[in-house]
Amino acid sequence: MMNQEEQWLLPDGVEEVLPGRARAIEQLRRQTLDLYQRWGYELVFPPLIEFLESLLNGAGRDLERETFKITDQLTGRLMGVRADITPQVARMDAHSLRRSAPSRLCYCSSALRTRPAVAGATRLPYQLGVELFGHAGSDSDLEVMTLLLDTLALAGVANQVVLDLGHVGLFRGLLDACDLSDAEQGQLEDIYVRKARVELDAFLAERDLPAPAARALAALPWLAGGIGILDQARTLLGDFPGALAALDELAVLAGVLDARGVQLHLDLGELRGYHYHTGCVFAAYLPGESEPVAKGGRYDHIGEVFGRARPATGFSADLKMLAARTDAAALNGILAEGSLQDAGFADKVSALRDAGERVVLALTGADNDPQELGCQRRLVQDGSRWVIQDIS
């Protein structure tokens, strides 16, 4: 049995959110969803739990180890608690909405993961995101990246953010020139993700690859920095049309963002989300943080398993992490000292609330400390009138 102290313990990676932080998170949630609505994005609410085979279909397969499994007591089938919302929204576009025009969808809901992304991180992200389905050009990539930057501006961190930018098509364009098995491609991908230079050199030395491809594969993971590295990459990748096409897409996006004053870091060997990303990938980092505050990219085949592989791009963020550097607006309330049994008092309280005021009732016999209740004014009776006074 648990002792009394253990009854208050929460599992690792699971946290409660107290009023001050909850207020900051909720304020930012409302601001961001209002922003997305102005951009034409429609709010959706994917289910928290689904049958496992549906939840882990397609791109969701990468989330198998992060997904909690439970047994449905009605059917006996396995269900999963979502670890990421993006695949669910892709299914909604492909299967439930089936529009011909581009779909702009947004969401903000909790997810649950079996383990944190890094030690000490949450397993309960409050996932905020947008997805744009039905357009394959750079215009839609730029739209969601601009919307991400506007989201970061609402959180008050836009000037601190470094946007990490890459394109998985660079790596794929090089693989097209190499006769590698699926297992070898997977091994090379893992080496790239870990940026293991010694292992990469050994991998390439053990295989008879075309010299230009081997040279490019050896250099690509370390082509990182400012926008100037694009010229180096163009020389390196000149023999690979697929990689050059990806580089052209990346150059367009980087050029626009750089002209707008965005702090860019290009990483041409970045393979984040390689299994389902098909184009540009990006992540926003704050100073001192090892994990991105938001990330996204293009994933044109995500709806294929649902019968409709529309092009898609989007981003997601943990709203709790975004709001961590923002302060909630100070509470500005009125302590109402009266009884709801008094019709005049009740009418006055209702009128104040209808006008947008925060009114807290002073309960009989309670310690109605104005400071603890977040009140700087009080509603008191003055003869036949109810008046508002400042609390000194």
PDB file of N, CA, C and O in Angstrom, residues 171-238:
ATOM      1  N   PHE A 171      18.896  13.887 -49.474  1.00  0.00           N
ATOM      2  CA  PHE A 171      19.369  12.535 -49.161  1.00  0.00           C
ATOM      3  C   PHE A 171      18.777  11.527 -50.133  1.00  0.00           C
ATOM      4  O   PHE A 171      19.484  10.669 -50.679  1.00  0.00           O
ATOM      5  N   ARG A 172      17.488  11.643 -50.406  1.00  0.00           N
ATOM      6  CA  ARG A 172      16.844  10.699 -51.320  1.00  0.00           C
ATOM      7  C   ARG A 172      17.411  10.814 -52.730  1.00  0.00           C
ATOM      8  O   ARG A 172      17.547   9.814 -53.440  1.00  0.00           O
ATOM      9  N   GLY A 173      17.739  12.030 -53.139  1.00  0.00           N
ATOM     10  CA  GLY A 173      18.310  12.216 -54.456  1.00  0.00           C
ATOM     11  C   GLY A 173      19.653  11.534 -54.606  1.00  0.00           C
ATOM     12  O   GLY A 173      19.997  11.050 -55.694  1.00  0.00           O
ATOM     13  N   LEU A 174      20.409  11.471 -53.522  1.00  0.00           N
ATOM     14  CA  LEU A 174      21.693  10.762 -53.554  1.00  0.00           C
ATOM     15  C   LEU A 174      21.478   9.252 -53.531  1.00  0.00           C
ATOM     16  O   LEU A 174      22.189   8.506 -54.212  1.00  0.00           O
ATOM     17  N   LEU A 175      20.508   8.792 -52.776  1.00  0.00           N
ATOM     18  CA  LEU A 175      20.237   7.352 -52.728  1.00  0.00           C
ATOM     19  C   LEU A 175      19.831   6.816 -54.089  1.00  0.00           C
ATOM     20  O   LEU A 175      20.114   5.660 -54.421  1.00  0.00           O
ATOM     21  N   ASP A 176      19.163   7.650 -54.894  1.00  0.00           N
ATOM     22  CA  ASP A 176      18.732   7.214 -56.222  1.00  0.00           C
ATOM     23  C   ASP A 176      19.915   6.803 -57.095  1.00  0.00           C
ATOM     24  O   ASP A 176      19.757   6.022 -58.044  1.00  0.00           O
ATOM     25  N   ALA A 177      21.096   7.336 -56.786  1.00  0.00           N
ATOM     26  CA  ALA A 177      22.285   7.034 -57.586  1.00  0.00           C
ATOM     27  C   ALA A 177      23.091   5.868 -57.011  1.00  0.00           C
ATOM     28  O   ALA A 177      24.154   5.543 -57.542  1.00  0.00           O
ATOM     29  N   CYS A 178      22.587   5.261 -55.936  1.00  0.00           N
ATOM     30  CA  CYS A 178      23.334   4.191 -55.255  1.00  0.00           C
ATOM     31  C   CYS A 178      22.506   2.911 -55.250  1.00  0.00           C
ATOM     32  O   CYS A 178      21.292   2.942 -55.028  1.00  0.00           O
ATOM     33  N   ASP A 179      23.168   1.820 -55.483  1.00  0.00           N
ATOM     34  CA  ASP A 179      22.494   0.524 -55.472  1.00  0.00           C
ATOM     35  C   ASP A 179      22.586  -0.066 -54.070  1.00  0.00           C
ATOM     36  O   ASP A 179      23.428  -0.925 -53.791  1.00  0.00           O
ATOM     37  N   LEU A 180      21.723   0.415 -53.186  1.00  0.00           N
ATOM     38  CA  LEU A 180      21.719  -0.033 -51.797  1.00  0.00           C
ATOM     39  C   LEU A 180      20.434  -0.776 -51.490  1.00  0.00           C
ATOM     40  O   LEU A 180      19.355  -0.389 -51.949  1.00  0.00           O
ATOM     41  N   SER A 181      20.534  -1.825 -50.688  1.00  0.00           N
ATOM     42  CA  SER A 181      19.347  -2.555 -50.251  1.00  0.00           C
ATOM     43  C   SER A 181      18.561  -1.713 -49.256  1.00  0.00           C
ATOM     44  O   SER A 181      19.052  -0.704 -48.736  1.00  0.00           O
ATOM     45  N   ASP A 182      17.330  -2.147 -48.978  1.00  0.00           N
ATOM     46  CA  ASP A 182      16.519  -1.434 -47.979  1.00  0.00           C
ATOM     47  C   ASP A 182      17.213  -1.413 -46.628  1.00  0.00           C
ATOM     48  O   ASP A 182      17.185  -0.404 -45.912  1.00  0.00           O
ATOM     49  N   ALA A 183      17.838  -2.538 -46.266  1.00  0.00           N
ATOM     50  CA  ALA A 183      18.536  -2.609 -44.981  1.00  0.00           C
ATOM     51  C   ALA A 183      19.711  -1.636 -44.948  1.00  0.00           C
ATOM     52  O   ALA A 183      19.960  -0.964 -43.930  1.00  0.00           O
ATOM     53  N   GLU A 184      20.437  -1.552 -46.048  1.00  0.00           N
ATOM     54  CA  GLU A 184      21.574  -0.629 -46.100  1.00  0.00           C
ATOM     55  C   GLU A 184      21.107   0.824 -46.056  1.00  0.00           C
ATOM     56  O   GLU A 184      21.735   1.670 -45.405  1.00  0.00           O
ATOM     57  N   GLN A 185      20.009   1.112 -46.739  1.00  0.00           N
ATOM     58  CA  GLN A 185      19.476   2.474 -46.687  1.00  0.00           C
ATOM     59  C   GLN A 185      19.063   2.837 -45.264  1.00  0.00           C
ATOM     60  O   GLN A 185      19.301   3.957 -44.807  1.00  0.00           O
ATOM     61  N   GLY A 186      18.445   1.869 -44.559  1.00  0.00           N
ATOM     62  CA  GLY A 186      18.062   2.106 -43.177  1.00  0.00           C
ATOM     63  C   GLY A 186      19.275   2.335 -42.289  1.00  0.00           C
ATOM     64  O   GLY A 186      19.250   3.187 -41.384  1.00  0.00           O
ATOM     65  N   GLN A 187      20.336   1.588 -42.518  1.00  0.00           N
ATOM     66  CA  GLN A 187      21.565   1.755 -41.746  1.00  0.00           C
ATOM     67  C   GLN A 187      22.176   3.135 -41.993  1.00  0.00           C
ATOM     68  O   GLN A 187      22.609   3.816 -41.063  1.00  0.00           O
ATOM     69  N   LEU A 188      22.197   3.534 -43.267  1.00  0.00           N
ATOM     70  CA  LEU A 188      22.748   4.848 -43.600  1.00  0.00           C
ATOM     71  C   LEU A 188      21.909   5.966 -43.004  1.00  0.00           C
ATOM     72  O   LEU A 188      22.444   6.968 -42.501  1.00  0.00           O
ATOM     73  N   GLU A 189      20.607   5.818 -43.052  1.00  0.00           N
ATOM     74  CA  GLU A 189      19.714   6.810 -42.435  1.00  0.00           C
ATOM     75  C   GLU A 189      20.014   6.959 -40.946  1.00  0.00           C
ATOM     76  O   GLU A 189      20.110   8.081 -40.420  1.00  0.00           O
ATOM     77  N   ASP A 190      20.172   5.828 -40.245  1.00  0.00           N
ATOM     78  CA  ASP A 190      20.467   5.877 -38.813  1.00  0.00           C
ATOM     79  C   ASP A 190      21.792   6.593 -38.549  1.00  0.00           C
ATOM     80  O   ASP A 190      21.902   7.380 -37.592  1.00  0.00           O
ATOM     81  N   ILE A 191      22.782   6.351 -39.373  1.00  0.00           N
ATOM     82  CA  ILE A 191      24.072   7.023 -39.225  1.00  0.00           C
ATOM     83  C   ILE A 191      23.905   8.527 -39.412  1.00  0.00           C
ATOM     84  O   ILE A 191      24.479   9.339 -38.671  1.00  0.00           O
ATOM     85  N   TYR A 192      23.104   8.927 -40.399  1.00  0.00           N
ATOM     86  CA  TYR A 192      22.858  10.350 -40.645  1.00  0.00           C
ATOM     87  C   TYR A 192      22.164  11.009 -39.452  1.00  0.00           C
ATOM     88  O   TYR A 192      22.521  12.120 -39.044  1.00  0.00           O
ATOM     89  N   VAL A 193      21.154  10.337 -38.917  1.00  0.00           N
ATOM     90  CA  VAL A 193      20.414  10.906 -37.786  1.00  0.00           C
ATOM     91  C   VAL A 193      21.348  11.163 -36.607  1.00  0.00           C
ATOM     92  O   VAL A 193      21.256  12.184 -35.919  1.00  0.00           O
ATOM     93  N   ARG A 194      22.282  10.221 -36.381  1.00  0.00           N
ATOM     94  CA  ARG A 194      23.221  10.362 -35.262  1.00  0.00           C
ATOM     95  C   ARG A 194      24.466  11.161 -35.641  1.00  0.00           C
ATOM     96  O   ARG A 194      25.288  11.460 -34.780  1.00  0.00           O
ATOM     97  N   LYS A 195      24.584  11.498 -36.911  1.00  0.00           N
ATOM     98  CA  LYS A 195      25.756  12.224 -37.423  1.00  0.00           C
ATOM     99  C   LYS A 195      27.060  11.559 -36.927  1.00  0.00           C
ATOM    100  O   LYS A 195      27.951  12.215 -36.385  1.00  0.00           O
ATOM    101  N   ALA A 196      27.134  10.264 -37.152  1.00  0.00           N
ATOM    102  CA  ALA A 196      28.277   9.463 -36.699  1.00  0.00           C
ATOM    103  C   ALA A 196      29.315   9.423 -37.820  1.00  0.00           C
ATOM    104  O   ALA A 196      29.252   8.574 -38.714  1.00  0.00           O
ATOM    105  N   ARG A 197      30.267  10.322 -37.784  1.00  0.00           N
ATOM    106  CA  ARG A 197      31.225  10.491 -38.883  1.00  0.00           C
ATOM    107  C   ARG A 197      32.061   9.237 -39.116  1.00  0.00           C
ATOM    108  O   ARG A 197      32.248   8.809 -40.271  1.00  0.00           O
ATOM    109  N   VAL A 198      32.586   8.638 -38.043  1.00  0.00           N
ATOM    110  CA  VAL A 198      33.442   7.463 -38.195  1.00  0.00           C
ATOM    111  C   VAL A 198      32.656   6.314 -38.829  1.00  0.00           C
ATOM    112  O   VAL A 198      33.139   5.632 -39.740  1.00  0.00           O
ATOM    113  N   GLU A 199      31.420   6.111 -38.354  1.00  0.00           N
ATOM    114  CA  GLU A 199      30.590   5.047 -38.926  1.00  0.00           C
ATOM    115  C   GLU A 199      30.246   5.327 -40.388  1.00  0.00           C
ATOM    116  O   GLU A 199      30.195   4.406 -41.218  1.00  0.00           O
ATOM    117  N   LEU A 200      30.021   6.584 -40.723  1.00  0.00           N
ATOM    118  CA  LEU A 200      29.697   6.933 -42.102  1.00  0.00           C
ATOM    119  C   LEU A 200      30.887   6.648 -43.022  1.00  0.00           C
ATOM    120  O   LEU A 200      30.723   6.074 -44.114  1.00  0.00           O
ATOM    121  N   ASP A 201      32.068   7.049 -42.583  1.00  0.00           N
ATOM    122  CA  ASP A 201      33.255   6.796 -43.396  1.00  0.00           C
ATOM    123  C   ASP A 201      33.441   5.301 -43.624  1.00  0.00           C
ATOM    124  O   ASP A 201      33.766   4.865 -44.746  1.00  0.00           O
ATOM    125  N   ALA A 202      33.233   4.499 -42.572  1.00  0.00           N
ATOM    126  CA  ALA A 202      33.393   3.045 -42.697  1.00  0.00           C
ATOM    127  C   ALA A 202      32.326   2.462 -43.623  1.00  0.00           C
ATOM    128  O   ALA A 202      32.618   1.590 -44.453  1.00  0.00           O
ATOM    129  N   PHE A 203      31.088   2.946 -43.496  1.00  0.00           N
ATOM    130  CA  PHE A 203      29.996   2.454 -44.348  1.00  0.00           C
ATOM    131  C   PHE A 203      30.310   2.692 -45.823  1.00  0.00           C
ATOM    132  O   PHE A 203      30.138   1.805 -46.665  1.00  0.00           O
ATOM    133  N   LEU A 204      30.776   3.885 -46.141  1.00  0.00           N
ATOM    134  CA  LEU A 204      31.046   4.224 -47.531  1.00  0.00           C
ATOM    135  C   LEU A 204      32.276   3.488 -48.066  1.00  0.00           C
ATOM    136  O   LEU A 204      32.312   3.082 -49.235  1.00  0.00           O
ATOM    137  N   ALA A 205      33.271   3.282 -47.202  1.00  0.00           N
ATOM    138  CA  ALA A 205      34.487   2.594 -47.628  1.00  0.00           C
ATOM    139  C   ALA A 205      34.222   1.121 -47.937  1.00  0.00           C
ATOM    140  O   ALA A 205      34.910   0.522 -48.772  1.00  0.00           O
ATOM    141  N   GLU A 206      33.234   0.541 -47.273  1.00  0.00           N
ATOM    142  CA  GLU A 206      32.947  -0.882 -47.453  1.00  0.00           C
ATOM    143  C   GLU A 206      32.091  -1.167 -48.692  1.00  0.00           C
ATOM    144  O   GLU A 206      31.815  -2.327 -49.000  1.00  0.00           O
ATOM    145  N   ARG A 207      31.660  -0.115 -49.395  1.00  0.00           N
ATOM    146  CA  ARG A 207      30.757  -0.321 -50.539  1.00  0.00           C
ATOM    147  C   ARG A 207      31.301   0.351 -51.788  1.00  0.00           C
ATOM    148  O   ARG A 207      31.921   1.420 -51.722  1.00  0.00           O
ATOM    149  N   ASP A 208      31.033  -0.278 -52.903  1.00  0.00           N
ATOM    150  CA  ASP A 208      31.503   0.225 -54.192  1.00  0.00           C
ATOM    151  C   ASP A 208      30.455   1.156 -54.790  1.00  0.00           C
ATOM    152  O   ASP A 208      29.668   0.775 -55.671  1.00  0.00           O
ATOM    153  N   LEU A 209      30.435   2.378 -54.295  1.00  0.00           N
ATOM    154  CA  LEU A 209      29.466   3.371 -54.754  1.00  0.00           C
ATOM    155  C   LEU A 209      30.121   4.286 -55.782  1.00  0.00           C
ATOM    156  O   LEU A 209      31.341   4.475 -55.773  1.00  0.00           O
ATOM    157  N   PRO A 210      29.335   4.866 -56.678  1.00  0.00           N
ATOM    158  CA  PRO A 210      29.902   5.855 -57.608  1.00  0.00           C
ATOM    159  C   PRO A 210      30.624   6.955 -56.824  1.00  0.00           C
ATOM    160  O   PRO A 210      30.112   7.446 -55.809  1.00  0.00           O
ATOM    161  N   ALA A 211      31.783   7.330 -57.298  1.00  0.00           N
ATOM    162  CA  ALA A 211      32.616   8.282 -56.553  1.00  0.00           C
ATOM    163  C   ALA A 211      31.895   9.591 -56.229  1.00  0.00           C
ATOM    164  O   ALA A 211      31.960  10.071 -55.088  1.00  0.00           O
ATOM    165  N   PRO A 212      31.169  10.220 -57.190  1.00  0.00           N
ATOM    166  CA  PRO A 212      30.475  11.468 -56.848  1.00  0.00           C
ATOM    167  C   PRO A 212      29.427  11.266 -55.748  1.00  0.00           C
ATOM    168  O   PRO A 212      29.256  12.127 -54.875  1.00  0.00           O
ATOM    169  N   ALA A 213      28.710  10.122 -55.778  1.00  0.00           N
ATOM    170  CA  ALA A 213      27.694   9.862 -54.757  1.00  0.00           C
ATOM    171  C   ALA A 213      28.340   9.636 -53.395  1.00  0.00           C
ATOM    172  O   ALA A 213      27.864  10.144 -52.374  1.00  0.00           O
ATOM    173  N   ALA A 214      29.421   8.867 -53.361  1.00  0.00           N
ATOM    174  CA  ALA A 214      30.114   8.618 -52.093  1.00  0.00           C
ATOM    175  C   ALA A 214      30.641   9.922 -51.511  1.00  0.00           C
ATOM    176  O   ALA A 214      30.552  10.163 -50.296  1.00  0.00           O
ATOM    177  N   ARG A 215      31.196  10.767 -52.375  1.00  0.00           N
ATOM    178  CA  ARG A 215      31.730  12.047 -51.911  1.00  0.00           C
ATOM    179  C   ARG A 215      30.613  12.926 -51.351  1.00  0.00           C
ATOM    180  O   ARG A 215      30.764  13.562 -50.294  1.00  0.00           O
ATOM    181  N   ALA A 216      29.475  12.952 -52.039  1.00  0.00           N
ATOM    182  CA  ALA A 216      28.360  13.780 -51.566  1.00  0.00           C
ATOM    183  C   ALA A 216      27.759  13.229 -50.281  1.00  0.00           C
ATOM    184  O   ALA A 216      27.439  13.992 -49.359  1.00  0.00           O
ATOM    185  N   LEU A 217      27.597  11.919 -50.203  1.00  0.00           N
ATOM    186  CA  LEU A 217      27.054  11.315 -48.984  1.00  0.00           C
ATOM    187  C   LEU A 217      27.964  11.562 -47.783  1.00  0.00           C
ATOM    188  O   LEU A 217      27.491  11.727 -46.651  1.00  0.00           O
ATOM    189  N   ALA A 218      29.275  11.583 -48.024  1.00  0.00           N
ATOM    190  CA  ALA A 218      30.216  11.811 -46.926  1.00  0.00           C
ATOM    191  C   ALA A 218      30.162  13.244 -46.414  1.00  0.00           C
ATOM    192  O   ALA A 218      30.398  13.514 -45.231  1.00  0.00           O
ATOM    193  N   ALA A 219      29.819  14.187 -47.303  1.00  0.00           N
ATOM    194  CA  ALA A 219      29.862  15.599 -46.926  1.00  0.00           C
ATOM    195  C   ALA A 219      28.527  16.154 -46.449  1.00  0.00           C
ATOM    196  O   ALA A 219      28.486  17.110 -45.653  1.00  0.00           O
ATOM    197  N   LEU A 220      27.423  15.569 -46.931  1.00  0.00           N
ATOM    198  CA  LEU A 220      26.107  16.164 -46.696  1.00  0.00           C
ATOM    199  C   LEU A 220      25.759  16.386 -45.216  1.00  0.00           C
ATOM    200  O   LEU A 220      25.218  17.449 -44.874  1.00  0.00           O
ATOM    201  N   PRO A 221      26.038  15.444 -44.300  1.00  0.00           N
ATOM    202  CA  PRO A 221      25.637  15.669 -42.900  1.00  0.00           C
ATOM    203  C   PRO A 221      26.300  16.878 -42.254  1.00  0.00           C
ATOM    204  O   PRO A 221      25.815  17.379 -41.245  1.00  0.00           O
ATOM    205  N   TRP A 222      27.408  17.343 -42.826  1.00  0.00           N
ATOM    206  CA  TRP A 222      28.132  18.456 -42.214  1.00  0.00           C
ATOM    207  C   TRP A 222      28.001  19.740 -43.020  1.00  0.00           C
ATOM    208  O   TRP A 222      28.695  20.714 -42.757  1.00  0.00           O
ATOM    209  N   LEU A 223      27.089  19.737 -43.976  1.00  0.00           N
ATOM    210  CA  LEU A 223      26.752  20.964 -44.673  1.00  0.00           C
ATOM    211  C   LEU A 223      25.661  21.666 -43.873  1.00  0.00           C
ATOM    212  O   LEU A 223      24.469  21.428 -44.040  1.00  0.00           O
ATOM    213  N   ALA A 224      26.071  22.513 -42.986  1.00  0.00           N
ATOM    214  CA  ALA A 224      25.129  23.197 -42.095  1.00  0.00           C
ATOM    215  C   ALA A 224      25.642  24.597 -41.811  1.00  0.00           C
ATOM    216  O   ALA A 224      26.853  24.828 -41.722  1.00  0.00           O
ATOM    217  N   GLY A 225      24.724  25.522 -41.687  1.00  0.00           N
ATOM    218  CA  GLY A 225      25.100  26.896 -41.390  1.00  0.00           C
ATOM    219  C   GLY A 225      24.134  27.882 -41.999  1.00  0.00           C
ATOM    220  O   GLY A 225      22.945  27.597 -42.140  1.00  0.00           O
ATOM    221  N   GLY A 226      24.648  29.016 -42.404  1.00  0.00           N
ATOM    222  CA  GLY A 226      23.816  30.064 -42.975  1.00  0.00           C
ATOM    223  C   GLY A 226      23.445  29.787 -44.417  1.00  0.00           C
ATOM    224  O   GLY A 226      23.814  28.770 -45.007  1.00  0.00           O
ATOM    225  N   ILE A 227      22.741  30.750 -45.008  1.00  0.00           N
ATOM    226  CA  ILE A 227      22.211  30.562 -46.352  1.00  0.00           C
ATOM    227  C   ILE A 227      23.317  30.394 -47.389  1.00  0.00           C
ATOM    228  O   ILE A 227      23.101  29.841 -48.468  1.00  0.00           O
ATOM    229  N   GLY A 228      24.533  30.805 -47.057  1.00  0.00           N
ATOM    230  CA  GLY A 228      25.647  30.681 -47.973  1.00  0.00           C
ATOM    231  C   GLY A 228      26.027  29.255 -48.315  1.00  0.00           C
ATOM    232  O   GLY A 228      26.666  29.009 -49.351  1.00  0.00           O
ATOM    233  N   ILE A 229      25.638  28.283 -47.468  1.00  0.00           N
ATOM    234  CA  ILE A 229      26.024  26.897 -47.754  1.00  0.00           C
ATOM    235  C   ILE A 229      25.272  26.335 -48.963  1.00  0.00           C
ATOM    236  O   ILE A 229      25.654  25.287 -49.484  1.00  0.00           O
ATOM    237  N   LEU A 230      24.229  27.022 -49.416  1.00  0.00           N
ATOM    238  CA  LEU A 230      23.488  26.531 -50.577  1.00  0.00           C
ATOM    239  C   LEU A 230      24.370  26.497 -51.822  1.00  0.00           C
ATOM    240  O   LEU A 230      24.246  25.614 -52.665  1.00  0.00           O
ATOM    241  N   ASP A 231      25.279  27.467 -51.953  1.00  0.00           N
ATOM    242  CA  ASP A 231      26.183  27.464 -53.096  1.00  0.00           C
ATOM    243  C   ASP A 231      27.146  26.284 -53.030  1.00  0.00           C
ATOM    244  O   ASP A 231      27.430  25.646 -54.057  1.00  0.00           O
ATOM    245  N   GLN A 232      27.653  25.973 -51.829  1.00  0.00           N
ATOM    246  CA  GLN A 232      28.520  24.803 -51.685  1.00  0.00           C
ATOM    247  C   GLN A 232      27.757  23.535 -52.054  1.00  0.00           C
ATOM    248  O   GLN A 232      28.285  22.643 -52.721  1.00  0.00           O
ATOM    249  N   ALA A 233      26.514  23.454 -51.605  1.00  0.00           N
ATOM    250  CA  ALA A 233      25.702  22.261 -51.871  1.00  0.00           C
ATOM    251  C   ALA A 233      25.440  22.099 -53.361  1.00  0.00           C
ATOM    252  O   ALA A 233      25.449  20.974 -53.887  1.00  0.00           O
ATOM    253  N   ARG A 234      25.237  23.205 -54.070  1.00  0.00           N
ATOM    254  CA  ARG A 234      24.942  23.116 -55.498  1.00  0.00           C
ATOM    255  C   ARG A 234      26.127  22.523 -56.264  1.00  0.00           C
ATOM    256  O   ARG A 234      25.959  21.739 -57.200  1.00  0.00           O
ATOM    257  N   THR A 235      27.337  22.884 -55.847  1.00  0.00           N
ATOM    258  CA  THR A 235      28.524  22.313 -56.475  1.00  0.00           C
ATOM    259  C   THR A 235      28.644  20.829 -56.153  1.00  0.00           C
ATOM    260  O   THR A 235      28.920  20.006 -57.031  1.00  0.00           O
ATOM    261  N   LEU A 236      28.393  20.479 -54.897  1.00  0.00           N
ATOM    262  CA  LEU A 236      28.521  19.092 -54.455  1.00  0.00           C
ATOM    263  C   LEU A 236      27.496  18.179 -55.117  1.00  0.00           C
ATOM    264  O   LEU A 236      27.786  17.022 -55.438  1.00  0.00           O
ATOM    265  N   LEU A 237      26.280  18.690 -55.331  1.00  0.00           N
ATOM    266  CA  LEU A 237      25.169  17.863 -55.796  1.00  0.00           C
ATOM    267  C   LEU A 237      24.897  18.007 -57.291  1.00  0.00           C
ATOM    268  O   LEU A 237      23.866  17.568 -57.785  1.00  0.00           O
ATOM    269  N   GLY A 238      25.827  18.605 -58.023  1.00  0.00           N
ATOM    270  CA  GLY A 238      25.593  18.917 -59.429  1.00  0.00           C
ATOM    271  C   GLY A 238      25.272  17.734 -60.307  1.00  0.00           C
ATOM    272  O   GLY A 238      24.625  17.897 -61.354  1.00  0.00           O
TER     273      GLY A 238
END
